[in-house]
Amino acid sequence: AQKITQTQPGMFVQEKEAVTLDCTYDTSDPSYGLFWYKQPSSGEMIFLIYQGSYDQQNATEGRYSLNFQKARKSANLVISASQLGDSAMYFCAMRRINPNTGNQFYFGTGTSLTVIP
Amino acid sequence: KAGVTQTPRYLIKTRGQQVTLSCSPISGHRSVSWYQQTPGQGLQFLFEYFSETQRNKGNFPGRFSGRQFSNSRSEMNVSTLELGDSALYLCASSPPQGQAYEQYFGPGTRLTVT
């Protein structure tokens, strides 16, 4: 069974500092995709970053980077230079990459990040 | 390009009633997935539709159903509502091809069952 674990229900970070949000996953599939989404209080899920299981380099998107350690099955999100607008829930998700099974995503329970001025 | 839209945004129903939620995907996206989000259970996958066919289904009772139209718009229906169905229902669409197959979410429909 596929499983995503986020062990930090809440995190605090000082503005302009970096923060790491943890995510571990469990799958027996050889091919999969890992995603991070941000959900502000408005409710909409915002796609942040993607890492494919066969990607050799860690993904980066602006201030977001994904620390992918395949052997440890971890996909931690690093946010650099935190801003007040980064305060939100953050979800780690995994997608099985199989053209026959379609798009089924598995989400973690989320981490609530609060940026302190 | 317009994003994923969901209607209505807020809904209040009473137990035993039924409800239909609508989702319009991003233009060109053919895959639409539905999720239920509650504080206790988190985000749970309901089902996915692709080209008018249900391709995946989560572990929800038969009271939850959906369909997709030829223009890729999707509806989900919940019959005989229960208090536990109160949740944020999120719809997401995916592009037809691409390595990431990321999902783009709509703003959600917040359903309250009283």
mmCIF file of N, CA and C in Angstrom, chain A residues 21-71:
data_model
loop_
_atom_site.group_PDB
_atom_site.id
_atom_site.type_symbol
_atom_site.label_atom_id
_atom_site.label_comp_id
_atom_site.label_asym_id
_atom_site.label_seq_id
_atom_site.Cartn_x
_atom_site.Cartn_y
_atom_site.Cartn_z
ATOM 1 N N LEU A 21 10.501 20.986 5.780
ATOM 2 C CA LEU A 21 9.299 20.212 6.125
ATOM 3 C C LEU A 21 9.531 18.770 5.697
ATOM 4 N N ASP A 22 9.330 17.864 6.634
ATOM 5 C CA ASP A 22 9.678 16.468 6.388
ATOM 6 C C ASP A 22 8.554 15.683 5.712
ATOM 7 N N CYS A 23 8.962 14.734 4.893
ATOM 8 C CA CYS A 23 8.023 13.828 4.235
ATOM 9 C C CYS A 23 8.715 12.511 3.949
ATOM 10 N N THR A 24 8.132 11.435 4.380
ATOM 11 C CA THR A 24 8.610 10.115 3.986
ATOM 12 C C THR A 24 7.475 9.387 3.296
ATOM 13 N N TYR A 25 7.838 8.460 2.440
ATOM 14 C CA TYR A 25 6.823 7.757 1.662
ATOM 15 C C TYR A 25 7.151 6.277 1.628
ATOM 16 N N ASP A 26 6.158 5.520 1.275
ATOM 17 C CA ASP A 26 6.327 4.082 1.199
ATOM 18 C C ASP A 26 5.612 3.584 -0.042
ATOM 19 N N THR A 27 6.368 2.986 -0.929
ATOM 20 C CA THR A 27 5.783 2.412 -2.128
ATOM 21 C C THR A 27 6.685 1.307 -2.639
ATOM 22 N N SER A 28 6.095 0.366 -3.325
ATOM 23 C CA SER A 28 6.867 -0.687 -3.969
ATOM 24 C C SER A 28 6.965 -0.451 -5.476
ATOM 25 N N ASP A 29 6.325 0.612 -5.941
ATOM 26 C CA ASP A 29 6.390 0.944 -7.357
ATOM 27 C C ASP A 29 7.786 1.442 -7.704
ATOM 28 N N PRO A 30 8.336 1.050 -8.842
ATOM 29 C CA PRO A 30 9.645 1.563 -9.240
ATOM 30 C C PRO A 30 9.583 2.987 -9.768
ATOM 31 N N SER A 31 8.409 3.362 -10.263
ATOM 32 C CA SER A 31 8.266 4.680 -10.873
ATOM 33 C C SER A 31 7.142 5.440 -10.181
ATOM 34 N N TYR A 32 7.453 6.620 -9.711
ATOM 35 C CA TYR A 32 6.443 7.416 -9.000
ATOM 36 C C TYR A 32 6.860 8.873 -9.044
ATOM 37 N N GLY A 33 5.938 9.740 -8.691
ATOM 38 C CA GLY A 33 6.219 11.164 -8.634
ATOM 39 C C GLY A 33 5.915 11.697 -7.245
ATOM 40 N N LEU A 34 6.684 12.637 -6.810
ATOM 41 C CA LEU A 34 6.492 13.249 -5.489
ATOM 42 C C LEU A 34 6.188 14.731 -5.668
ATOM 43 N N PHE A 35 5.246 15.220 -4.918
ATOM 44 C CA PHE A 35 4.764 16.593 -5.070
ATOM 45 C C PHE A 35 4.652 17.254 -3.694
ATOM 46 N N TRP A 36 4.754 18.561 -3.720
ATOM 47 C CA TRP A 36 4.409 19.352 -2.552
ATOM 48 C C TRP A 36 3.373 20.389 -2.981
ATOM 49 N N TYR A 37 2.360 20.525 -2.120
ATOM 50 C CA TYR A 37 1.308 21.507 -2.340
ATOM 51 C C TYR A 37 1.210 22.405 -1.114
ATOM 52 N N LYS A 38 0.794 23.638 -1.364
ATOM 53 C CA LYS A 38 0.547 24.607 -0.295
ATOM 54 C C LYS A 38 -0.936 24.897 -0.253
ATOM 55 N N GLN A 39 -1.498 24.914 0.932
ATOM 56 C CA GLN A 39 -2.917 25.234 1.081
ATOM 57 C C GLN A 39 -3.082 26.387 2.071
ATOM 58 N N PRO A 40 -3.293 27.596 1.566
ATOM 59 C CA PRO A 40 -3.547 28.727 2.471
ATOM 60 C C PRO A 40 -4.921 28.571 3.115
ATOM 61 N N SER A 41 -5.227 29.491 3.990
ATOM 62 C CA SER A 41 -6.506 29.413 4.703
ATOM 63 C C SER A 41 -7.701 29.508 3.753
ATOM 64 N N SER A 42 -7.501 30.033 2.578
ATOM 65 C CA SER A 42 -8.594 30.127 1.591
ATOM 66 C C SER A 42 -9.042 28.745 1.104
ATOM 67 N N GLY A 43 -8.191 27.730 1.243
ATOM 68 C CA GLY A 43 -8.588 26.366 0.901
ATOM 69 C C GLY A 43 -8.019 25.821 -0.392
ATOM 70 N N GLU A 44 -7.619 26.675 -1.305
ATOM 71 C CA GLU A 44 -7.149 26.181 -2.592
ATOM 72 C C GLU A 44 -5.764 25.543 -2.458
ATOM 73 N N MET A 45 -5.581 24.421 -3.123
ATOM 74 C CA MET A 45 -4.292 23.721 -3.116
ATOM 75 C C MET A 45 -3.437 24.269 -4.243
ATOM 76 N N ILE A 46 -2.233 24.698 -3.897
ATOM 77 C CA ILE A 46 -1.337 25.312 -4.874
ATOM 78 C C ILE A 46 -0.133 24.392 -5.083
ATOM 79 N N PHE A 47 0.104 23.980 -6.326
ATOM 80 C CA PHE A 47 1.233 23.120 -6.656
ATOM 81 C C PHE A 47 2.541 23.902 -6.492
ATOM 82 N N LEU A 48 3.500 23.303 -5.796
ATOM 83 C CA LEU A 48 4.774 23.971 -5.561
ATOM 84 C C LEU A 48 5.918 23.356 -6.340
ATOM 85 N N ILE A 49 6.068 22.033 -6.247
ATOM 86 C CA ILE A 49 7.274 21.425 -6.780
ATOM 87 C C ILE A 49 7.057 19.945 -7.011
ATOM 88 N N TYR A 50 7.794 19.404 -7.982
ATOM 89 C CA TYR A 50 7.670 17.990 -8.366
ATOM 90 C C TYR A 50 9.053 17.338 -8.452
ATOM 91 N N GLN A 51 9.089 16.057 -8.036
ATOM 92 C CA GLN A 51 10.318 15.261 -8.166
ATOM 93 C C GLN A 51 9.942 13.882 -8.695
ATOM 94 N N GLY A 52 10.536 13.475 -9.804
ATOM 95 C CA GLY A 52 10.300 12.143 -10.331
ATOM 96 C C GLY A 52 11.248 11.151 -9.689
ATOM 97 N N SER A 53 10.807 9.907 -9.579
ATOM 98 C CA SER A 53 11.621 8.912 -8.884
ATOM 99 C C SER A 53 12.926 8.618 -9.603
ATOM 100 N N TYR A 54 12.986 8.891 -10.894
ATOM 101 C CA TYR A 54 14.213 8.630 -11.642
ATOM 102 C C TYR A 54 15.066 9.875 -11.846
ATOM 103 N N ASP A 55 14.586 11.004 -11.325
ATOM 104 C CA ASP A 55 15.362 12.239 -11.472
ATOM 105 C C ASP A 55 16.631 12.146 -10.637
ATOM 106 N N GLN A 56 17.751 12.493 -11.265
ATOM 107 C CA GLN A 56 19.030 12.399 -10.567
ATOM 108 C C GLN A 56 19.288 13.608 -9.678
ATOM 109 N N GLN A 57 18.752 14.753 -10.100
ATOM 110 C CA GLN A 57 18.999 15.965 -9.324
ATOM 111 C C GLN A 57 17.766 16.356 -8.529
ATOM 112 N N ASN A 58 17.989 17.017 -7.414
ATOM 113 C CA ASN A 58 16.893 17.525 -6.613
ATOM 114 C C ASN A 58 16.182 18.649 -7.350
ATOM 115 N N ALA A 59 14.864 18.651 -7.274
ATOM 116 C CA ALA A 59 14.084 19.680 -7.941
ATOM 117 C C ALA A 59 14.171 21.004 -7.190
ATOM 118 N N THR A 60 14.150 22.089 -7.946
ATOM 119 C CA THR A 60 14.122 23.425 -7.349
ATOM 120 C C THR A 60 13.140 24.282 -8.134
ATOM 121 N N GLU A 61 12.426 25.128 -7.395
ATOM 122 C CA GLU A 61 11.500 26.076 -8.009
ATOM 123 C C GLU A 61 11.541 27.345 -7.173
ATOM 124 N N GLY A 62 12.354 28.280 -7.612
ATOM 125 C CA GLY A 62 12.472 29.529 -6.865
ATOM 126 C C GLY A 62 12.999 29.285 -5.460
ATOM 127 N N ARG A 63 12.222 29.677 -4.466
ATOM 128 C CA ARG A 63 12.645 29.517 -3.071
ATOM 129 C C ARG A 63 12.397 28.101 -2.543
ATOM 130 N N TYR A 64 11.756 27.260 -3.360
ATOM 131 C CA TYR A 64 11.451 25.895 -2.932
ATOM 132 C C TYR A 64 12.457 24.908 -3.526
ATOM 133 N N SER A 65 12.892 23.996 -2.722
ATOM 134 C CA SER A 65 13.717 22.901 -3.214
ATOM 135 C C SER A 65 13.278 21.618 -2.519
ATOM 136 N N LEU A 66 13.459 20.522 -3.215
ATOM 137 C CA LEU A 66 13.040 19.235 -2.680
ATOM 138 C C LEU A 66 14.290 18.406 -2.433
ATOM 139 N N ASN A 67 14.499 18.022 -1.197
ATOM 140 C CA ASN A 67 15.646 17.202 -0.818
ATOM 141 C C ASN A 67 15.235 15.739 -0.929
ATOM 142 N N PHE A 68 15.558 15.130 -2.070
ATOM 143 C CA PHE A 68 15.096 13.788 -2.402
ATOM 144 C C PHE A 68 16.182 12.775 -2.054
ATOM 145 N N GLN A 69 15.846 11.885 -1.118
ATOM 146 C CA GLN A 69 16.764 10.803 -0.747
ATOM 147 C C GLN A 69 16.028 9.491 -0.984
ATOM 148 N N LYS A 70 16.263 8.931 -2.156
ATOM 149 C CA LYS A 70 15.476 7.785 -2.610
ATOM 150 C C LYS A 70 15.656 6.568 -1.719
ATOM 151 N N ALA A 71 16.880 6.296 -1.309
ATOM 152 C CA ALA A 71 17.139 5.108 -0.491
ATOM 153 C C ALA A 71 16.421 5.210 0.856
#
